[in-house]
PDB file of C-alpha atoms in Angstrom:
ATOM      1  CA  UNK D 297       7.000   6.703 -21.225  1.00 42.00           C
ATOM      2  CA  UNK D 298       8.771   3.470 -21.384  1.00 45.00           C
ATOM      3  CA  UNK D 299       9.020   1.698 -24.836  1.00 49.00           C
ATOM      4  CA  UNK D 300       9.361  -2.183 -25.160  1.00 50.00           C
ATOM      5  CA  UNK D 301      10.613  -3.885 -28.298  1.00 53.00           C
ATOM      6  CA  UNK D 302      11.160  -7.622 -28.397  1.00 50.00           C
ATOM      7  CA  UNK D 303      13.592  -9.297 -30.323  1.00 52.00           C
ATOM      8  CA  UNK D 304      12.357 -11.325 -32.691  1.00 50.00           C
ATOM      9  CA  UNK D 305      14.435 -13.860 -31.993  1.00 51.00           C
ATOM     10  CA  UNK D 306      12.179 -14.866 -29.153  1.00 48.00           C
ATOM     11  CA  UNK D 307       9.359 -16.243 -31.540  1.00 49.00           C
ATOM     12  CA  UNK D 308      11.593 -19.113 -32.046  1.00 49.00           C
ATOM     13  CA  UNK D 309      11.786 -20.509 -28.598  1.00 51.00           C
ATOM     14  CA  UNK D 310       9.414 -23.234 -28.120  1.00 50.00           C
ATOM     15  CA  UNK D 311       5.996 -22.602 -26.580  1.00 47.00           C
ATOM     16  CA  UNK D 312       6.590 -18.798 -27.008  1.00 51.00           C
ATOM     17  CA  UNK D 313       3.193 -16.559 -27.516  1.00 50.00           C
ATOM     18  CA  UNK D 314       2.666 -13.290 -26.810  1.00 63.00           C
ATOM     19  CA  UNK D 315      -0.616 -12.231 -28.652  1.00 70.00           C
ATOM     20  CA  UNK D 316      -2.669  -9.507 -27.720  1.00 75.00           C
ATOM     21  CA  UNK D 317      -1.403  -8.500 -24.391  1.00 74.00           C
ATOM     22  CA  UNK D 318      -3.754  -7.338 -21.719  1.00 79.00           C
ATOM     23  CA  UNK D 319      -1.677  -6.250 -18.446  1.00 78.00           C
ATOM     24  CA  UNK D 320       1.659  -6.508 -17.216  1.00 76.00           C
ATOM     25  CA  UNK D 321       2.791  -6.042 -13.629  1.00 78.00           C
ATOM     26  CA  UNK D 322       6.648  -6.341 -11.527  1.00 75.00           C
ATOM     27  CA  UNK D 323       7.351  -9.478 -10.128  1.00 73.00           C
ATOM     28  CA  UNK D 324       8.333  -9.920  -6.562  1.00 66.00           C
ATOM     29  CA  UNK D 325      11.687 -11.147  -7.676  1.00 68.00           C
ATOM     30  CA  UNK D 326      12.471  -7.644  -9.981  1.00 72.00           C
ATOM     31  CA  UNK D 327      11.252  -9.227 -13.113  1.00 76.00           C
ATOM     32  CA  UNK D 328       8.103  -8.710 -15.210  1.00 78.00           C
ATOM     33  CA  UNK D 329       5.042 -10.507 -15.800  1.00 78.00           C
ATOM     34  CA  UNK D 330       3.327  -9.952 -19.187  1.00 76.00           C
ATOM     35  CA  UNK D 331      -0.490 -11.464 -19.109  1.00 78.00           C
ATOM     36  CA  UNK D 332      -2.021 -12.048 -22.520  1.00 76.00           C
ATOM     37  CA  UNK D 333      -4.652 -13.583 -24.405  1.00 76.00           C
ATOM     38  CA  UNK D 334      -4.013 -16.647 -26.850  1.00 68.00           C
ATOM     39  CA  UNK D 335      -5.579 -17.276 -30.135  1.00 62.00           C
ATOM     40  CA  UNK D 336      -6.703 -20.812 -28.473  1.00 64.00           C
ATOM     41  CA  UNK D 337      -8.559 -21.123 -25.470  1.00 68.00           C
ATOM     42  CA  UNK D 338      -6.067 -20.567 -22.811  1.00 72.00           C
ATOM     43  CA  UNK D 339      -4.338 -17.362 -21.802  1.00 76.00           C
ATOM     44  CA  UNK D 340      -0.467 -17.004 -21.420  1.00 73.00           C
ATOM     45  CA  UNK D 341       1.802 -15.406 -18.347  1.00 77.00           C
ATOM     46  CA  UNK D 342       4.993 -14.532 -19.922  1.00 74.00           C
ATOM     47  CA  UNK D 343       7.788 -13.889 -17.118  1.00 76.00           C
ATOM     48  CA  UNK D 344      10.760 -11.793 -18.334  1.00 76.00           C
ATOM     49  CA  UNK D 345      13.649 -10.810 -16.221  1.00 76.00           C
ATOM     50  CA  UNK D 346      14.968  -7.292 -15.068  1.00 73.00           C
ATOM     51  CA  UNK D 347      17.275  -6.929 -18.091  1.00 75.00           C
ATOM     52  CA  UNK D 348      14.339  -8.081 -20.617  1.00 72.00           C
ATOM     53  CA  UNK D 349      15.406 -11.418 -20.784  1.00 74.00           C
ATOM     54  CA  UNK D 350      13.076 -14.200 -21.530  1.00 71.00           C
ATOM     55  CA  UNK D 351      12.570 -16.410 -18.688  1.00 69.00           C
ATOM     56  CA  UNK D 352       9.424 -18.454 -18.992  1.00 66.00           C
ATOM     57  CA  UNK D 353       5.632 -18.771 -20.128  1.00 64.00           C
ATOM     58  CA  UNK D 354       2.787 -20.393 -18.482  1.00 62.00           C
ATOM     59  CA  UNK D 355      -0.023 -21.325 -20.630  1.00 54.00           C
ATOM     60  CA  UNK D 356      -1.155 -24.370 -18.724  1.00 50.00           C
ATOM     61  CA  UNK D 357      -1.203 -25.495 -14.880  1.00 48.00           C
ATOM     62  CA  UNK D 358      -3.510 -27.492 -13.027  1.00 43.00           C
ATOM     63  CA  UNK D 359      -6.536 -25.105 -13.789  1.00 56.00           C
ATOM     64  CA  UNK D 360      -6.695 -23.230 -17.278  1.00 73.00           C
ATOM     65  CA  UNK D 361      -6.510 -19.538 -17.034  1.00 78.00           C
ATOM     66  CA  UNK D 362      -8.658 -18.341 -19.835  1.00 80.00           C
ATOM     67  CA  UNK D 363      -8.672 -14.420 -20.361  1.00 85.00           C
ATOM     68  CA  UNK D 364      -6.132 -13.335 -17.557  1.00 86.00           C
ATOM     69  CA  UNK D 365      -6.736  -9.612 -17.137  1.00 88.00           C
ATOM     70  CA  UNK D 366      -4.961  -8.480 -14.178  1.00 89.00           C
ATOM     71  CA  UNK D 367      -2.616  -9.476 -11.479  1.00 88.00           C
ATOM     72  CA  UNK D 368      -0.855  -8.580  -8.481  1.00 89.00           C
ATOM     73  CA  UNK D 369       1.556 -10.446  -5.953  1.00 84.00           C
ATOM     74  CA  UNK D 370       0.347 -10.230  -2.119  1.00 85.00           C
ATOM     75  CA  UNK D 371       0.511 -12.193   1.012  1.00 83.00           C
ATOM     76  CA  UNK D 372       3.295 -14.532  -0.868  1.00 80.00           C
ATOM     77  CA  UNK D 373       0.978 -15.454  -3.794  1.00 82.00           C
ATOM     78  CA  UNK D 374       0.289 -13.918  -7.076  1.00 83.00           C
ATOM     79  CA  UNK D 375      -3.790 -13.742  -8.042  1.00 88.00           C
ATOM     80  CA  UNK D 376      -4.737 -13.138 -11.690  1.00 88.00           C
ATOM     81  CA  UNK D 377      -8.021 -12.611 -12.538  1.00 90.00           C
ATOM     82  CA  UNK D 378      -9.605 -14.537 -15.240  1.00 89.00           C
ATOM     83  CA  UNK D 379     -12.382 -12.504 -16.978  1.00 90.00           C
ATOM     84  CA  UNK D 380     -14.073 -15.433 -18.933  1.00 87.00           C
ATOM     85  CA  UNK D 381     -14.095 -17.941 -15.991  1.00 88.00           C
ATOM     86  CA  UNK D 382     -15.381 -15.541 -13.204  1.00 93.00           C
ATOM     87  CA  UNK D 383     -12.685 -16.123 -10.798  1.00 90.00           C
ATOM     88  CA  UNK D 384      -9.319 -15.567  -9.549  1.00 91.00           C
ATOM     89  CA  UNK D 385      -6.495 -17.855  -9.758  1.00 86.00           C
ATOM     90  CA  UNK D 386      -4.590 -17.975  -6.630  1.00 85.00           C
ATOM     91  CA  UNK D 387      -0.495 -19.203  -7.127  1.00 79.00           C
ATOM     92  CA  UNK D 388       2.000 -19.466  -4.727  1.00 71.00           C
ATOM     93  CA  UNK D 389       5.663 -19.475  -5.527  1.00 61.00           C
ATOM     94  CA  UNK D 390       7.257 -22.612  -5.286  1.00 58.00           C
ATOM     95  CA  UNK D 391      10.923 -22.712  -3.909  1.00 51.00           C
ATOM     96  CA  UNK D 392      11.120 -18.534  -4.791  1.00 49.00           C
ATOM     97  CA  UNK D 393      11.372 -19.876  -8.685  1.00 49.00           C
ATOM     98  CA  UNK D 394      10.511 -16.490  -9.789  1.00 44.00           C
ATOM     99  CA  UNK D 395       6.838 -18.241 -10.560  1.00 43.00           C
ATOM    100  CA  UNK D 396       8.180 -20.459 -13.044  1.00 43.00           C
ATOM    101  CA  UNK D 397       6.404 -23.338 -11.415  1.00 41.00           C
ATOM    102  CA  UNK D 398       2.713 -22.405 -10.646  1.00 48.00           C
ATOM    103  CA  UNK D 399       1.904 -24.554  -7.722  1.00 47.00           C
ATOM    104  CA  UNK D 400      -1.163 -25.065  -5.301  1.00 50.00           C
ATOM    105  CA  UNK D 401      -3.655 -23.648  -7.473  1.00 59.00           C
ATOM    106  CA  UNK D 402      -6.868 -22.647  -5.675  1.00 68.00           C
ATOM    107  CA  UNK D 403      -9.364 -20.704  -7.320  1.00 80.00           C
ATOM    108  CA  UNK D 404     -11.213 -17.929  -5.329  1.00 86.00           C
ATOM    109  CA  UNK D 405     -15.024 -17.388  -6.236  1.00 87.00           C
ATOM    110  CA  UNK D 406     -17.380 -18.468  -9.008  1.00 89.00           C
ATOM    111  CA  UNK D 407     -20.112 -17.062 -11.405  1.00 93.00           C
ATOM    112  CA  UNK D 408     -22.719 -15.123  -9.874  1.00 94.00           C
ATOM    113  CA  UNK D 409     -23.547 -12.055  -8.234  1.00 94.00           C
ATOM    114  CA  UNK D 410     -23.524 -12.950  -4.514  1.00 95.00           C
ATOM    115  CA  UNK D 411     -20.032 -12.730  -1.852  1.00 95.00           C
ATOM    116  CA  UNK D 412     -17.099 -14.304  -3.888  1.00 93.00           C
ATOM    117  CA  UNK D 413     -18.792 -14.273  -7.046  1.00 94.00           C
ATOM    118  CA  UNK D 414     -17.754 -12.941  -9.920  1.00 95.00           C
ATOM    119  CA  UNK D 415     -19.312 -11.405 -13.768  1.00 96.00           C
ATOM    120  CA  UNK D 416     -15.815 -10.498 -15.570  1.00 94.00           C
ATOM    121  CA  UNK D 417     -13.482  -9.523 -12.964  1.00 95.00           C
ATOM    122  CA  UNK D 418     -11.268  -7.239 -14.167  1.00 93.00           C
ATOM    123  CA  UNK D 419      -8.890  -5.372 -12.418  1.00 93.00           C
ATOM    124  CA  UNK D 420      -7.000  -6.186  -9.228  1.00 95.00           C
ATOM    125  CA  UNK D 421      -4.777  -4.757  -6.380  1.00 92.00           C
ATOM    126  CA  UNK D 422      -3.417  -5.771  -2.802  1.00 94.00           C
ATOM    127  CA  UNK D 423      -3.323  -2.775  -0.269  1.00 93.00           C
ATOM    128  CA  UNK D 424      -2.743  -3.451   3.379  1.00 93.00           C
ATOM    129  CA  UNK D 425      -3.207  -6.872   3.748  1.00 93.00           C
ATOM    130  CA  UNK D 426      -6.134  -7.124   1.415  1.00 96.00           C
ATOM    131  CA  UNK D 427      -7.147  -7.815  -2.007  1.00 95.00           C
ATOM    132  CA  UNK D 428      -9.371  -5.690  -4.225  1.00 96.00           C
ATOM    133  CA  UNK D 429     -10.894  -7.345  -7.156  1.00 96.00           C
ATOM    134  CA  UNK D 430     -12.880  -5.361  -9.859  1.00 95.00           C
ATOM    135  CA  UNK D 431     -15.912  -7.072 -10.473  1.00 95.00           C
ATOM    136  CA  UNK D 432     -16.895  -5.577 -13.739  1.00 94.00           C
ATOM    137  CA  UNK D 433     -20.461  -6.884 -14.806  1.00 94.00           C
ATOM    138  CA  UNK D 434     -21.374  -6.567 -11.189  1.00 96.00           C
ATOM    139  CA  UNK D 435     -20.342  -2.835 -11.105  1.00 94.00           C
ATOM    140  CA  UNK D 436     -19.031  -3.134  -7.706  1.00 94.00           C
ATOM    141  CA  UNK D 437     -15.317  -3.841  -5.563  1.00 94.00           C
ATOM    142  CA  UNK D 438     -14.850  -6.721  -3.743  1.00 96.00           C
ATOM    143  CA  UNK D 439     -12.678  -6.476  -0.896  1.00 96.00           C
ATOM    144  CA  UNK D 440     -10.815 -10.314  -0.071  1.00 95.00           C
ATOM    145  CA  UNK D 441      -8.886 -11.522   2.432  1.00 94.00           C
ATOM    146  CA  UNK D 442      -5.127 -13.220   1.646  1.00 91.00           C
ATOM    147  CA  UNK D 443      -7.139 -16.282   2.891  1.00 89.00           C
ATOM    148  CA  UNK D 444      -9.683 -16.173  -0.350  1.00 90.00           C
ATOM    149  CA  UNK D 445     -12.577 -14.968   2.147  1.00 93.00           C
ATOM    150  CA  UNK D 446     -14.925 -12.281   1.126  1.00 95.00           C
ATOM    151  CA  UNK D 447     -14.529  -9.051   3.670  1.00 96.00           C
ATOM    152  CA  UNK D 448     -16.680  -6.722   1.881  1.00 95.00           C
ATOM    153  CA  UNK D 449     -18.313  -5.109  -1.501  1.00 93.00           C
ATOM    154  CA  UNK D 450     -18.866  -1.529  -2.375  1.00 90.00           C
ATOM    155  CA  UNK D 451     -20.691  -0.077  -5.639  1.00 89.00           C
ATOM    156  CA  UNK D 452     -21.208   3.485  -4.434  1.00 81.00           C
ATOM    157  CA  UNK D 453     -18.823   5.924  -3.936  1.00 75.00           C
ATOM    158  CA  UNK D 454     -21.171   9.066  -2.948  1.00 73.00           C
ATOM    159  CA  UNK D 455     -24.578   9.122  -2.518  1.00 74.00           C
ATOM    160  CA  UNK D 456     -25.943   8.661  -6.078  1.00 76.00           C
ATOM    161  CA  UNK D 457     -22.987   7.817  -7.714  1.00 84.00           C
ATOM    162  CA  UNK D 458     -22.602   4.155  -8.746  1.00 85.00           C
ATOM    163  CA  UNK D 459     -19.625   2.024 -10.382  1.00 82.00           C
ATOM    164  CA  UNK D 460     -20.256   1.374 -13.680  1.00 84.00           C
ATOM    165  CA  UNK D 461     -17.881  -1.648 -15.054  1.00 89.00           C
ATOM    166  CA  UNK D 462     -15.052  -0.877 -12.969  1.00 86.00           C
ATOM    167  CA  UNK D 463     -11.871  -2.245 -14.763  1.00 86.00           C
TER     168      UNK D 463
END
């Protein structure tokens, strides 16, 4: 069991927000990313290094992230689900800079129930060269290629047993 406590001096840093955390994941540079909701209309991605030192915060980029729920590194990118906007943000690491600079945002999906459409995308993982996104409101999982193309979806686990709001 890991318990984290944060030094109150972090709150004094310009732009620091850690309001309503939703998810944490390791970075591909041995750090930790925390996703958090904001008290405004945009979410935050907070990065700390492996020694729990504050590194950066990203609230704004060329495309606003409103409700980040989950994130995963895969295929050289960071993918973040946006529960409120019904899409997934794809971010490339610019110059190996620990994702401090989000460049080339390329959203995947839109609102709806078709292929690459979402209603409350929640969880996401990367496994065997594909991303799997939990499409909570559509009661399914969508499998997506690293270049953002739809591969397949599944709703039924066994005969008669269907997914119900996967997160």
